[in-house]
mmCIF file of C-alpha atoms and ligand atoms in Angstrom:
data_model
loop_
_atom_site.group_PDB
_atom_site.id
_atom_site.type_symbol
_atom_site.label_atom_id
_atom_site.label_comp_id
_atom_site.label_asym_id
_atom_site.label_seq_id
_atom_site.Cartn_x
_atom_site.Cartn_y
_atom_site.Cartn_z
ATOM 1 C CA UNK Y 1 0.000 0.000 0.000
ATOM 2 C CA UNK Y 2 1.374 3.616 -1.443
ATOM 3 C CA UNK Y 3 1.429 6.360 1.683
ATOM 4 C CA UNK Y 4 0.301 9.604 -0.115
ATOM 5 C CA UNK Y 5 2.797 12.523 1.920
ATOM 6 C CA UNK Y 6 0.261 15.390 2.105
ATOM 7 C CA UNK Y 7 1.822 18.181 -0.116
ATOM 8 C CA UNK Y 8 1.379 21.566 2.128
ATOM 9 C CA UNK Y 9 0.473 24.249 -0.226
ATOM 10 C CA UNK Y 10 2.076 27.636 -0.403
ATOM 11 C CA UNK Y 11 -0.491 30.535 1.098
ATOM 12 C CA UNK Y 12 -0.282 34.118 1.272
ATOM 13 C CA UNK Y 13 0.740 33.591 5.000
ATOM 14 C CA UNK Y 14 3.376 31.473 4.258
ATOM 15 C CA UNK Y 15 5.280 34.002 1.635
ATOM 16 C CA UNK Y 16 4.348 36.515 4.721
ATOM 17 C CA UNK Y 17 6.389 33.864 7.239
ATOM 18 C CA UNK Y 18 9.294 33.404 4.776
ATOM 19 C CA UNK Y 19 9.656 37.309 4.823
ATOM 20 C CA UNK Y 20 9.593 37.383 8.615
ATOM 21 C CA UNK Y 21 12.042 34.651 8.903
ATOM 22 C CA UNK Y 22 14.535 35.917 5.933
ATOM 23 C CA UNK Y 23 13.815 32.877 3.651
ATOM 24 C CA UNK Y 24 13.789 33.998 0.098
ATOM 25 C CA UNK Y 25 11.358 33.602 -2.148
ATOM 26 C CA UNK Y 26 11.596 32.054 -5.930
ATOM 27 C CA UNK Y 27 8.898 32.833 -8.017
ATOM 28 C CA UNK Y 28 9.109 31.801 -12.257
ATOM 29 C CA UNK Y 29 6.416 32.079 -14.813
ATOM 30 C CA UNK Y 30 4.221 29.327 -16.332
ATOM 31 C CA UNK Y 31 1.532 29.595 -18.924
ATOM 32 C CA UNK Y 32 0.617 25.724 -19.156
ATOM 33 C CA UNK Y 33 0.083 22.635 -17.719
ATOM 34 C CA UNK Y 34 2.931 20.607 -18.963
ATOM 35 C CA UNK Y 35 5.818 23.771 -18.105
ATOM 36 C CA UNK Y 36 3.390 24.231 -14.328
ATOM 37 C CA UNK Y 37 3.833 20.261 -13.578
ATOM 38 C CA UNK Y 38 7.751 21.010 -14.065
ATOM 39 C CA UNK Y 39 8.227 24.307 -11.972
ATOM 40 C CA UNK Y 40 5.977 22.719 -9.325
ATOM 41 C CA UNK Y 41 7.296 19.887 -8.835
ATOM 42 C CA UNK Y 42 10.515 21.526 -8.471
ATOM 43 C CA UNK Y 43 9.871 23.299 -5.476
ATOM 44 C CA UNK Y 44 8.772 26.986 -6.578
ATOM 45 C CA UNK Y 45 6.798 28.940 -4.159
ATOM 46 C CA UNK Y 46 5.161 31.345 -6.880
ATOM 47 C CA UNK Y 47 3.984 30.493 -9.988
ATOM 48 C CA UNK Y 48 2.868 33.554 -12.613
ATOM 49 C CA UNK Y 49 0.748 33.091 -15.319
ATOM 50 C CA UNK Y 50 2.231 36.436 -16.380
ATOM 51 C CA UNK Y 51 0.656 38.770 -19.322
ATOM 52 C CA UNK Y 52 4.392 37.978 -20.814
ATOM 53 C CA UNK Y 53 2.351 35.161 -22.208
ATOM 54 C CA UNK Y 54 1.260 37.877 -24.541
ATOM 55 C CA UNK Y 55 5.011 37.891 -25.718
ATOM 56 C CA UNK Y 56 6.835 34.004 -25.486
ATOM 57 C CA UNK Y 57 3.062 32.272 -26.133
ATOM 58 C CA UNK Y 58 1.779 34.059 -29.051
ATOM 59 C CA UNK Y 59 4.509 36.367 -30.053
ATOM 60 C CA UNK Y 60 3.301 39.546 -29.767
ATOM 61 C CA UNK Y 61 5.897 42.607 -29.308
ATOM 62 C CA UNK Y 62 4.328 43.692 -26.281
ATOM 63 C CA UNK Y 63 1.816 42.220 -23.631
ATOM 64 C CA UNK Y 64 -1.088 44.767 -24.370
ATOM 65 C CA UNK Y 65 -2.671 42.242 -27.178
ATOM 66 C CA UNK Y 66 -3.400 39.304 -23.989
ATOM 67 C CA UNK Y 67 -6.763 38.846 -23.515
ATOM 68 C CA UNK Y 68 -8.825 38.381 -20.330
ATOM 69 C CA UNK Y 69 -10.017 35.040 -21.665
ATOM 70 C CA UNK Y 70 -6.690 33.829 -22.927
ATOM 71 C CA UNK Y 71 -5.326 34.755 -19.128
ATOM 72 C CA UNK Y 72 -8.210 31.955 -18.684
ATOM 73 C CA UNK Y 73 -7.456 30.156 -20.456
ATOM 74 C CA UNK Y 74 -3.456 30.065 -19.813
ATOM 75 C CA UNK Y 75 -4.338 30.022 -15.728
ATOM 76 C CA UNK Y 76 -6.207 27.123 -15.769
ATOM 77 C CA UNK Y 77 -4.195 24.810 -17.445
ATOM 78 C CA UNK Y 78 -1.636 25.909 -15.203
ATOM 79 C CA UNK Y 79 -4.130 25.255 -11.981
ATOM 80 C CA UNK Y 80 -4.445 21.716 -13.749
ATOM 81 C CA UNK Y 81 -1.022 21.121 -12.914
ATOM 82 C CA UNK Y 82 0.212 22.272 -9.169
ATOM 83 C CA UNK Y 83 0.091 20.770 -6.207
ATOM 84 C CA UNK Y 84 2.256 22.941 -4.071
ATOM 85 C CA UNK Y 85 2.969 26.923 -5.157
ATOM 86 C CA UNK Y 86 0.376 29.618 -4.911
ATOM 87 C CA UNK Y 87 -0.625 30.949 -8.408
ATOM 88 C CA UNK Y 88 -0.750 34.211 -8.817
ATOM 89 C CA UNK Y 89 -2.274 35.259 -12.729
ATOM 90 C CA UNK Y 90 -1.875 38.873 -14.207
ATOM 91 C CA UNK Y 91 -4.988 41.149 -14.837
ATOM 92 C CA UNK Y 92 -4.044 41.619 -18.811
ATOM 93 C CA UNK Y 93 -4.173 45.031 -19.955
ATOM 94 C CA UNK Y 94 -7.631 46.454 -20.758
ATOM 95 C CA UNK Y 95 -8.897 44.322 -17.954
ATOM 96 C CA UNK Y 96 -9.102 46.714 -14.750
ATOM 97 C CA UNK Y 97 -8.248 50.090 -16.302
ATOM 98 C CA UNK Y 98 -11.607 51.299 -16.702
ATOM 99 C CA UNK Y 99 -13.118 51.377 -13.101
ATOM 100 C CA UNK Y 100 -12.398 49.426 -10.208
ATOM 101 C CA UNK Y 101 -16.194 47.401 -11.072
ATOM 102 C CA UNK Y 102 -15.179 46.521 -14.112
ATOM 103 C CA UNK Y 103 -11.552 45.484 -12.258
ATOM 104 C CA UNK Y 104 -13.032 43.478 -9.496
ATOM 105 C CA UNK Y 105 -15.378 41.104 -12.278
ATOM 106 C CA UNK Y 106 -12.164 40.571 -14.190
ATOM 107 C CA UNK Y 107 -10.445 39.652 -10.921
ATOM 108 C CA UNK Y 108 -13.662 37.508 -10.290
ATOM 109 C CA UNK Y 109 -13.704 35.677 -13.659
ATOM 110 C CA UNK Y 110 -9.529 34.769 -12.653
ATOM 111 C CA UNK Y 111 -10.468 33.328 -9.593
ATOM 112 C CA UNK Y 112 -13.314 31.296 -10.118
ATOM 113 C CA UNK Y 113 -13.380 30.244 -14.126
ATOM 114 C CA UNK Y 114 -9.196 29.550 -13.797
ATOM 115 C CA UNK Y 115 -9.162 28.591 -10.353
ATOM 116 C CA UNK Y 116 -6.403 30.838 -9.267
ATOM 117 C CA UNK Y 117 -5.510 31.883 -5.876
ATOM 118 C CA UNK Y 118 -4.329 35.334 -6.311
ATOM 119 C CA UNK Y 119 -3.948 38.165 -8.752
ATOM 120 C CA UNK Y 120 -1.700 40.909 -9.883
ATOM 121 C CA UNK Y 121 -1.717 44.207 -11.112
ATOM 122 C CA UNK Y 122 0.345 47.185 -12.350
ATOM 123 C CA UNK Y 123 0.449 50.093 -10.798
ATOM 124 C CA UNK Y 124 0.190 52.006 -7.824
ATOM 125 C CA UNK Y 125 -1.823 54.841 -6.237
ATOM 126 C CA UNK Y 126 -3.997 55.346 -8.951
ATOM 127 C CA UNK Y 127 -5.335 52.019 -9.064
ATOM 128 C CA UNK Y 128 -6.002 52.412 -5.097
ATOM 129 C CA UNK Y 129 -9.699 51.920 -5.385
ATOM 130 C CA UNK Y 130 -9.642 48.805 -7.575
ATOM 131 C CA UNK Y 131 -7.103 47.297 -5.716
ATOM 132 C CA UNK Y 132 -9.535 47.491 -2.454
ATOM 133 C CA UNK Y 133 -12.697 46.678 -4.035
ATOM 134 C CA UNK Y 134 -10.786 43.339 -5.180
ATOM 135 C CA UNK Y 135 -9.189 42.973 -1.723
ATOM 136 C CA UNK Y 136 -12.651 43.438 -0.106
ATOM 137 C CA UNK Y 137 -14.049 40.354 -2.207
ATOM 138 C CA UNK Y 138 -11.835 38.227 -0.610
ATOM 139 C CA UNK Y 139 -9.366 38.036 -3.264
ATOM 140 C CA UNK Y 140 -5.258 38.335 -2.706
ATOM 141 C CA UNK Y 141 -3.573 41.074 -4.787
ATOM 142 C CA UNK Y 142 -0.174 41.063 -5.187
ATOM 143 C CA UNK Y 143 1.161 44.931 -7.009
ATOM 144 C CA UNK Y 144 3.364 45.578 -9.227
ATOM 145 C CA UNK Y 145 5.729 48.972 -9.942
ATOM 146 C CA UNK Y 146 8.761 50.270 -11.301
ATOM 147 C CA UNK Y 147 8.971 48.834 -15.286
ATOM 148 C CA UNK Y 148 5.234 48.397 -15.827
ATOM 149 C CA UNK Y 149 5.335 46.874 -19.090
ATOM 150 C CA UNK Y 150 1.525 47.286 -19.508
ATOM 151 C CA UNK Y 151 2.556 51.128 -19.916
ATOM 152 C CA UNK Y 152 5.739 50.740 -22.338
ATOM 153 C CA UNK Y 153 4.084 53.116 -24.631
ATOM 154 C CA UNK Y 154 3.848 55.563 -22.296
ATOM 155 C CA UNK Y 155 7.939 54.895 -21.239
ATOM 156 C CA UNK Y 156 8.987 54.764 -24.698
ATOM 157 C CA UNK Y 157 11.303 52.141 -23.364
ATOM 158 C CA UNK Y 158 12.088 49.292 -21.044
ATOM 159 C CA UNK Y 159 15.020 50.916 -19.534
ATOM 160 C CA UNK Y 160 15.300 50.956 -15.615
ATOM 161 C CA UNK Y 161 12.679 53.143 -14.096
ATOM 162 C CA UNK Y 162 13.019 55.184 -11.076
ATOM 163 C CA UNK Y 163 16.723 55.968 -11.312
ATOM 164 C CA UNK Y 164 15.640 60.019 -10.817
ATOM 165 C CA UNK Y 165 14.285 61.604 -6.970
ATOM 166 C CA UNK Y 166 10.755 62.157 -8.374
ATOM 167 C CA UNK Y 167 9.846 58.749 -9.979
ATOM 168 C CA UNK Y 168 12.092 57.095 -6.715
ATOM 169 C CA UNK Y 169 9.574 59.130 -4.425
ATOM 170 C CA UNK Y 170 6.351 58.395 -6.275
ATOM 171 C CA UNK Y 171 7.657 54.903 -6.242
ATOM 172 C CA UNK Y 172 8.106 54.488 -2.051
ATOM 173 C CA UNK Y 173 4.593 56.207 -1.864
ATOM 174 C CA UNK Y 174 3.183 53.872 -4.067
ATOM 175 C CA UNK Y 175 4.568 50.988 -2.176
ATOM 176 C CA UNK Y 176 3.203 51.700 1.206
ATOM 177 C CA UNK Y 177 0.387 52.416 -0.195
ATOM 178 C CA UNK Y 178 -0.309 49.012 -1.661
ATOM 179 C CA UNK Y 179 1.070 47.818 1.838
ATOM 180 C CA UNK Y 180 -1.323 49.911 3.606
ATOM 181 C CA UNK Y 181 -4.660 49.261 0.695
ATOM 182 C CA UNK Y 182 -3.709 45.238 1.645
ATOM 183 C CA UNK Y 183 -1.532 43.286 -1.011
ATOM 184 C CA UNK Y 184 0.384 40.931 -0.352
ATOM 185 C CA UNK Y 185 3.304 41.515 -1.614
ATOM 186 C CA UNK Y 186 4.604 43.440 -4.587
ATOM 187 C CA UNK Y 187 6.644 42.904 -7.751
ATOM 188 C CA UNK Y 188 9.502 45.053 -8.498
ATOM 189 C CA UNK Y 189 10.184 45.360 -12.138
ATOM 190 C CA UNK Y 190 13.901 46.588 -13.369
ATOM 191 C CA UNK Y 191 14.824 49.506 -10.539
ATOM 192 C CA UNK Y 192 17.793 50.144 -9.175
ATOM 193 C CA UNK Y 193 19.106 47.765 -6.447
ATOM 194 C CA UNK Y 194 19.596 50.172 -3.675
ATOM 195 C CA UNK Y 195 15.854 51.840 -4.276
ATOM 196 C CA UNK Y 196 14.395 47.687 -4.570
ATOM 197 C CA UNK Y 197 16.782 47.500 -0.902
ATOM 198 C CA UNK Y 198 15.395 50.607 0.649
ATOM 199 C CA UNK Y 199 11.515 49.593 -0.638
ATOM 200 C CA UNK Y 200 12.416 46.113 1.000
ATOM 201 C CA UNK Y 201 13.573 47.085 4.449
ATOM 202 C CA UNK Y 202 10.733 49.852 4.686
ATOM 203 C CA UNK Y 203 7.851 47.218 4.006
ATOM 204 C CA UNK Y 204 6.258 44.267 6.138
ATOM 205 C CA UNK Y 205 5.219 42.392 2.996
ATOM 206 C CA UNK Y 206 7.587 40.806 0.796
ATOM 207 C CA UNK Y 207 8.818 42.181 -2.318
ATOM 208 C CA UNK Y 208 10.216 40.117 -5.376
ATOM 209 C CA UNK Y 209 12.398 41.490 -7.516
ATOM 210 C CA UNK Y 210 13.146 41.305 -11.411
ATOM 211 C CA UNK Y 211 16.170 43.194 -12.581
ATOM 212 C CA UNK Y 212 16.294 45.003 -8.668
ATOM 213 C CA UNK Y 213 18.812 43.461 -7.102
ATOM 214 C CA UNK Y 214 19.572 40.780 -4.291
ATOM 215 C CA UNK Y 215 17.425 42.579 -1.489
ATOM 216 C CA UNK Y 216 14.340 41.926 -2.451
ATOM 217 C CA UNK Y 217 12.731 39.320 -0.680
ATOM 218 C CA UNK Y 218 12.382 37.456 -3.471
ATOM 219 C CA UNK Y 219 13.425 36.938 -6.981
ATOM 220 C CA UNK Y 220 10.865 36.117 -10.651
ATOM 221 C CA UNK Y 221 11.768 35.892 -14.167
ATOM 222 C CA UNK Y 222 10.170 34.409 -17.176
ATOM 223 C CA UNK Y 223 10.764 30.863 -17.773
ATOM 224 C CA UNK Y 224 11.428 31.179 -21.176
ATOM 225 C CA UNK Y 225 14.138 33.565 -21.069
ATOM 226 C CA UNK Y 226 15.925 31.733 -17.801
ATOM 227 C CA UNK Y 227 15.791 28.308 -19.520
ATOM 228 C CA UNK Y 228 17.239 29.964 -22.824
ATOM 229 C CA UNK Y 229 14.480 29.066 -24.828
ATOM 230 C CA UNK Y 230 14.524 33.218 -26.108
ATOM 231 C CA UNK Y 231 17.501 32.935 -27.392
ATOM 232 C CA UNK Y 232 17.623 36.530 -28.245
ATOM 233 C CA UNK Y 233 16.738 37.919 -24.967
ATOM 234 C CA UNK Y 234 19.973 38.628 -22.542
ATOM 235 C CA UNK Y 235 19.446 41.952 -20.641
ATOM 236 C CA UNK Y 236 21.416 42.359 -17.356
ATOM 237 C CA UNK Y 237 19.554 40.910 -14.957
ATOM 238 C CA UNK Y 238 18.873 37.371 -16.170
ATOM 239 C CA UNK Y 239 20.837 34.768 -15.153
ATOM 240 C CA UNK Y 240 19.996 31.863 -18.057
ATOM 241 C CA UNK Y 241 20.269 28.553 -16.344
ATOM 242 C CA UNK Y 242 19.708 25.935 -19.640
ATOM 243 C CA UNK Y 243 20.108 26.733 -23.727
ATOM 244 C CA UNK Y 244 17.363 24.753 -23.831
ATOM 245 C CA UNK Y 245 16.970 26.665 -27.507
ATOM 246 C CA UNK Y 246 19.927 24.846 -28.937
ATOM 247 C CA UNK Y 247 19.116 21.316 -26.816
ATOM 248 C CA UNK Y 248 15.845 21.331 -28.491
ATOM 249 C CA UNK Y 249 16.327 22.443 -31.990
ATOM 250 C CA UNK Y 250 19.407 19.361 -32.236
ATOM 251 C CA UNK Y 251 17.002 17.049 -31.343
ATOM 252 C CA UNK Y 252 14.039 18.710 -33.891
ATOM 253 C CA UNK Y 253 17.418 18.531 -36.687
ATOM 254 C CA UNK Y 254 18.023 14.567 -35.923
ATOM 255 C CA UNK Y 255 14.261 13.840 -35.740
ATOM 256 C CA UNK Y 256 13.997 15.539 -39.190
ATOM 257 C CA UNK Y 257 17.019 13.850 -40.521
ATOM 258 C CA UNK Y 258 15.590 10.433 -39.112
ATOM 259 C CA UNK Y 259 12.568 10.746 -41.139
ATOM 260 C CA UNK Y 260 14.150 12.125 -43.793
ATOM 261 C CA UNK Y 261 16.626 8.897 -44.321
ATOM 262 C CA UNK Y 262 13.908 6.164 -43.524
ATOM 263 C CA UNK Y 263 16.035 5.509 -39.977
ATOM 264 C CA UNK Y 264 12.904 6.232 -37.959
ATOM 265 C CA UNK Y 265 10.355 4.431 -37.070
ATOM 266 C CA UNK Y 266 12.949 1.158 -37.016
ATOM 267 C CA UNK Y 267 11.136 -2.368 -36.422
ATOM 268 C CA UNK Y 268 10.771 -2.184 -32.954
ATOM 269 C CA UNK Y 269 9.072 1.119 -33.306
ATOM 270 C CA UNK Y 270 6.449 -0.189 -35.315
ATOM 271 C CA UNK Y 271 3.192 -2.685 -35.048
HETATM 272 O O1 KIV J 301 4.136 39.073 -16.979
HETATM 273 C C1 KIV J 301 5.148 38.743 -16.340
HETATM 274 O O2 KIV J 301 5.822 37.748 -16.639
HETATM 275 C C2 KIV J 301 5.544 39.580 -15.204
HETATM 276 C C3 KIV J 301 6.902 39.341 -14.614
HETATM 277 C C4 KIV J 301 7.947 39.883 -15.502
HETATM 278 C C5 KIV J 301 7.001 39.864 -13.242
HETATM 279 O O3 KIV J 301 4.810 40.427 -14.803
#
């Protein structure tokens, strides 16, 4: 007889313990079932079903195009798969910018046609109101400042934001007062590390950091681009762990070639 260990899932407390007791935490993407079964089962605490689907899914140049039903769509096959991490899914552009109604029935549809356990969105005090009418339906929000790419057209760029007093200032405010509205915990998107370490220290919740430095509490990056499957993407900040770009195109080349010279299927791949 098989003993089944009870796996104990990852909660919005437990991120909140692992900030009080200095254990980092690792947070990747995921956008479907077969990638979520691999970066669950490999220990993650976070799992995003990020709006950069918009960009390594369906190759778009930016992650405006994403859908609310293809965040759905994306979250629940990732749901499907995990046993363990908390999954936090992006409220895609278009989604919550209207009025914080129209933002708490997206953040509604997430939770209960994907099955997700938390949400995230960009931005900070001007999105005060949506972020507590979501927060008072029960509903974990995790924010999101510095390099908002939902906003790139307004930046012009995806340089690091925040490197000037103003935008630095603005950027503390609007950290405390996501802190203060409720979420819990906030993404830090390509600032510098000493402003990600000074927004760190002054916070109770955890931050996670992408292109900000060691002292956030935690670290996230895009799956695709750690496990070298973007093979054109190498800014700064990302560390890329696998080429999995070459490792899989060799063995697309030799399948091809197989075919191609009659050497696959042999006779003991056949019927
Ligand atoms: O969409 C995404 O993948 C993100 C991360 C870069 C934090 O928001």
């Amino acid at each position: 007889m098989s003993v089944h260990k009870e796996v104990k899932r990852i909660t919005t407390h437990t991120l909140q313990e692992m900030k009080n007791s200095g254990e980092k935490i690792a947070m990747l993407t995921a956008y479907d079932y077969s990638m979520a079964t691999i970066v669950d089962d490999a220990g993650m605490d976070i799992i995003l079903v990020g709006d950069s689907a918009s960009n390594v899914m369906a190759g778009h140049e930016t992650t405006l195009p994403i859908t609310l039903d293809q965040m759905i769509y994306h979250a629940s096959s990732v749901v499907r798969a995990v046993k363990r991490a908390l999954v936090v899914v992006d409220l895609p552009f278009g989604s919550y910018q209207g009025n914080s109604k129209e933002a708490l029935s997206s953040a509604i549809r997430i939770m209960k046609e994907a099955g997700a356990h938390a949400v995230k969105i960009e931005g900070g005090v001007e999105i005060a109101e949506s972020v507590s009418r979501i927060l008072t339906a029960g509903i974990p929000v995790m924010g999101h400042l510095g390099l908002t790419p939902q906003s790139i057209y307004k930046f012009g760029t995806y340089t690091v934001r925040a490197k000037h007093e103003a935008e630095a200032k603005k950027l503390k405010e609007d950290a405390l007062k996501l802190q203060e509205l409720g979420c819990f915990g906030i993404v830090l998107e390509k600032i510098p590390a000493k402003l990600a370490h000074e927004v760190s220290e002054s916070l109770s919740i955890p931050t996670i950091g992408i292109g900000a430095g060691r002292h956030c509490d935690g670290q996230v990056l895009v799956i695709h681009d750690m496990l070298g499957i973007n093979k054109g993407f190498k800014p700064r900040f990302l560390r890329q762990y696998a080429s999995l770009y070459d490792v899989m195109n060799g063995a697309i080349k030799n399948y091809v070639s197989d075919v191609k010279a009659k050497e696959f299927p042999n006779e003991k791949e056949q019927y």
